[in-house]
mmCIF file of C-alpha atoms in Angstrom:
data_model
loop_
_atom_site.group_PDB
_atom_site.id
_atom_site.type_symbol
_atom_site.label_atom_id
_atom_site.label_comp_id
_atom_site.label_asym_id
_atom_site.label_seq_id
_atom_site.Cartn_x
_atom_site.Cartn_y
_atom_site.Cartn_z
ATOM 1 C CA UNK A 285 0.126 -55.167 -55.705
ATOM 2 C CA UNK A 286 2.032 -52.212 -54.361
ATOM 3 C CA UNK A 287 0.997 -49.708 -56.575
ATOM 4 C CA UNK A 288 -2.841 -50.506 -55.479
ATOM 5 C CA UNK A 289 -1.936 -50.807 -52.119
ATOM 6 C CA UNK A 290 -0.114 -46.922 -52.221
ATOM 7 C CA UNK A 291 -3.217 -45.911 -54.372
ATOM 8 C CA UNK A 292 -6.098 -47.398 -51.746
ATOM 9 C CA UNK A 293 -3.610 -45.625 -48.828
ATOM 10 C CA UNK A 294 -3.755 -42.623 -50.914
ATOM 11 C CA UNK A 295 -7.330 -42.014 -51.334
ATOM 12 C CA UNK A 296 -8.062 -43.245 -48.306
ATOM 13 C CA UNK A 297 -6.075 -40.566 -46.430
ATOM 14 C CA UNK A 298 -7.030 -38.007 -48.819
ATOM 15 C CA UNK A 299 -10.954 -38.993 -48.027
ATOM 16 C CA UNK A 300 -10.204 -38.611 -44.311
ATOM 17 C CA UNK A 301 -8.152 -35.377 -44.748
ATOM 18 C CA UNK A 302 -11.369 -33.997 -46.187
ATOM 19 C CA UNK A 303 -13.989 -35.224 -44.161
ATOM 20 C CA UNK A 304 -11.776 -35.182 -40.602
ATOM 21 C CA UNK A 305 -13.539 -36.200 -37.461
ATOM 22 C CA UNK A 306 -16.640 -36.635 -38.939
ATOM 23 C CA UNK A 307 -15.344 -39.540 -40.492
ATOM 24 C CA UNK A 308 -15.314 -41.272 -37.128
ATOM 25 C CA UNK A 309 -12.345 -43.309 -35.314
ATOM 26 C CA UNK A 310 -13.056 -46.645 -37.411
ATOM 27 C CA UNK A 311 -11.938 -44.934 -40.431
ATOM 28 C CA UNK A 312 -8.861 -44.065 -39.112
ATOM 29 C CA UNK A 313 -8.358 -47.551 -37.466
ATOM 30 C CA UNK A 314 -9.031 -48.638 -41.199
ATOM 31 C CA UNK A 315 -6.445 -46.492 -42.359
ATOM 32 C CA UNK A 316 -3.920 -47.169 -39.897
ATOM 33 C CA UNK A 317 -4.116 -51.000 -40.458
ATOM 34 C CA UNK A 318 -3.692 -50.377 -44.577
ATOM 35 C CA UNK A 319 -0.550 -47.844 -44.131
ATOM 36 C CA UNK A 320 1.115 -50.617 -42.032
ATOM 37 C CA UNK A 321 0.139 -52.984 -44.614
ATOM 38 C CA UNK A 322 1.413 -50.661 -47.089
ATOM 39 C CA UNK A 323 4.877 -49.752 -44.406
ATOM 40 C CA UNK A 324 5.805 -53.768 -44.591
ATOM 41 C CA UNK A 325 5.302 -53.639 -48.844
ATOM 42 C CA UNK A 326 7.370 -50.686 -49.273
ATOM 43 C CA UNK A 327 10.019 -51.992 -46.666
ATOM 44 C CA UNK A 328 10.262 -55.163 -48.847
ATOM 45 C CA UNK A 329 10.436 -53.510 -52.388
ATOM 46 C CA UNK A 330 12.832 -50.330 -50.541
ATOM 47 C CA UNK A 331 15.439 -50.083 -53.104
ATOM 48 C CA UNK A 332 13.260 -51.186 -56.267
ATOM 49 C CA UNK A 333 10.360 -48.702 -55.866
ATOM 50 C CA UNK A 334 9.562 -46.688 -58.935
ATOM 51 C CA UNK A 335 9.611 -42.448 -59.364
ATOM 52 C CA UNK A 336 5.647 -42.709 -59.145
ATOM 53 C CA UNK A 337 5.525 -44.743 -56.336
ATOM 54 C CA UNK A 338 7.963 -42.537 -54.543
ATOM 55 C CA UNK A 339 5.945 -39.797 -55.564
ATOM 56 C CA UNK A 340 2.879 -41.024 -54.098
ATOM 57 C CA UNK A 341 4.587 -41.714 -50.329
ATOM 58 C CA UNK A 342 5.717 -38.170 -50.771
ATOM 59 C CA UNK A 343 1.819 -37.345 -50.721
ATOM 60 C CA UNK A 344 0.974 -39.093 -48.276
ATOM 61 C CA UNK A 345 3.952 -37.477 -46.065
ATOM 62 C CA UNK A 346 2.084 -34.235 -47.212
ATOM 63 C CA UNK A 347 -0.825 -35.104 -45.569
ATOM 64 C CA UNK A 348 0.212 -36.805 -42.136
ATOM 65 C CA UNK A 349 -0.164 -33.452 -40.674
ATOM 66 C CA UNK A 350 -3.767 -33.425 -41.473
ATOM 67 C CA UNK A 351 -4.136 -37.256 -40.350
ATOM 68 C CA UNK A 352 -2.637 -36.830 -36.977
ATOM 69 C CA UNK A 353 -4.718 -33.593 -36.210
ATOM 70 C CA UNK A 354 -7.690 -34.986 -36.846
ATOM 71 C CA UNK A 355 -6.596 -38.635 -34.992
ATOM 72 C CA UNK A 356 -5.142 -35.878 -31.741
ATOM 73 C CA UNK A 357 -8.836 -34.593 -32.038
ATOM 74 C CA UNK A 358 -10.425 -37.815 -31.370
ATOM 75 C CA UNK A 359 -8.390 -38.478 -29.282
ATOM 76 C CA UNK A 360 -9.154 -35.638 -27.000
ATOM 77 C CA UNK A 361 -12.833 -35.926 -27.507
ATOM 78 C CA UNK A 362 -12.136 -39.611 -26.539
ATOM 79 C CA UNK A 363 -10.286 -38.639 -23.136
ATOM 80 C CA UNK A 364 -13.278 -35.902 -22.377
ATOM 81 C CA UNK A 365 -15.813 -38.628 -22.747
ATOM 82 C CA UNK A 366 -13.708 -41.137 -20.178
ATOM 83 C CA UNK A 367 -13.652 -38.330 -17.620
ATOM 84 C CA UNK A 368 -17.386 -37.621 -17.532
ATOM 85 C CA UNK A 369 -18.108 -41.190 -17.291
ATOM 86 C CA UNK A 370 -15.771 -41.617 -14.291
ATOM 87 C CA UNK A 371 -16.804 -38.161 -12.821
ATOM 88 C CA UNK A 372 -20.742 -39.359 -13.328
ATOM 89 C CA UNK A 373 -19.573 -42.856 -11.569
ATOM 90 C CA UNK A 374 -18.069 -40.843 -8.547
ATOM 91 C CA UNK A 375 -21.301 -38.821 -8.637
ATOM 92 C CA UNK A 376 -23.305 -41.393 -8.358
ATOM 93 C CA UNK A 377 -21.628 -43.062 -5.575
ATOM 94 C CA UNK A 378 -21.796 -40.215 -3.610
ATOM 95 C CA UNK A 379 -25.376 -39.597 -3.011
ATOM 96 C CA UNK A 380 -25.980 -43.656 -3.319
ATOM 97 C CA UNK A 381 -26.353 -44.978 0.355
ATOM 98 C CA UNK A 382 -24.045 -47.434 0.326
ATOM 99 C CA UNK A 383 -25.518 -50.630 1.935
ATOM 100 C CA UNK A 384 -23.641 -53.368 3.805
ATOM 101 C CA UNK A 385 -26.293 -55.932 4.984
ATOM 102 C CA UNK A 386 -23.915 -58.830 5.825
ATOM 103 C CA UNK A 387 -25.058 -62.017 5.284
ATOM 104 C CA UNK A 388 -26.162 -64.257 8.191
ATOM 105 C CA UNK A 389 -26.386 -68.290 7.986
ATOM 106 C CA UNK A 390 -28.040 -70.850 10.613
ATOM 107 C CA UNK A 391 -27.294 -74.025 10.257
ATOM 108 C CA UNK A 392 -30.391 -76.258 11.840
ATOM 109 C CA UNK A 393 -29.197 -79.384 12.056
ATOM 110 C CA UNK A 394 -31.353 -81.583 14.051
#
């Protein structure tokens, strides 16, 4: 189970190393939830894991650089987005007339 969990992390990282951002910010929420799955195995097994296995958490150390660029990128690109949506909001607000036509009740009562 934990070599095919190490080897799904594996590929999986190396597939988003590759195609970066264009992979899209599910991916990496994919990837994310499988290296914690993977974090809890290893943490289990610490002491009884095998050269090979070691070798392949070695790899993926390798490539965390990669990972977290490309996460800090959408990250950014996330943030940019939020600020033109507020900035459009204030925008709008500013040249909408802003209305206050309280309501007014009689009460006929005969």
């Amino acid at each position: 189970m934990l070599n095919e969990l190490l080897e799904q992390v594996l590929k999986e990282t190396q597939r988003l190393s590759e195609e970066g951002t264009y992979a899209g910010y599910e991916a990496f929420v994919t990837l994310t939830d499988l290296r914690e799955k993977m974090t809890e195995a290893v943490a289990e097994r610490k002491s009884q894991l095998t050269e090979e296995q070691k070798a392949v958490l070695r790899r993926l150390v390798e490539l965390d650089p990669v990972i977290l660029r490309h996460m800090e990128t959408l990250k950014r690109e996330a943030e940019e987005g939020l600020k033109r949506i507020r900035q459009s909001g204030k925008q709008r607000n500013a040249y909408q007339p802003q209305y206050d036509v309280g309501g007014i009740m009689f009460d006929h009562r005969k």
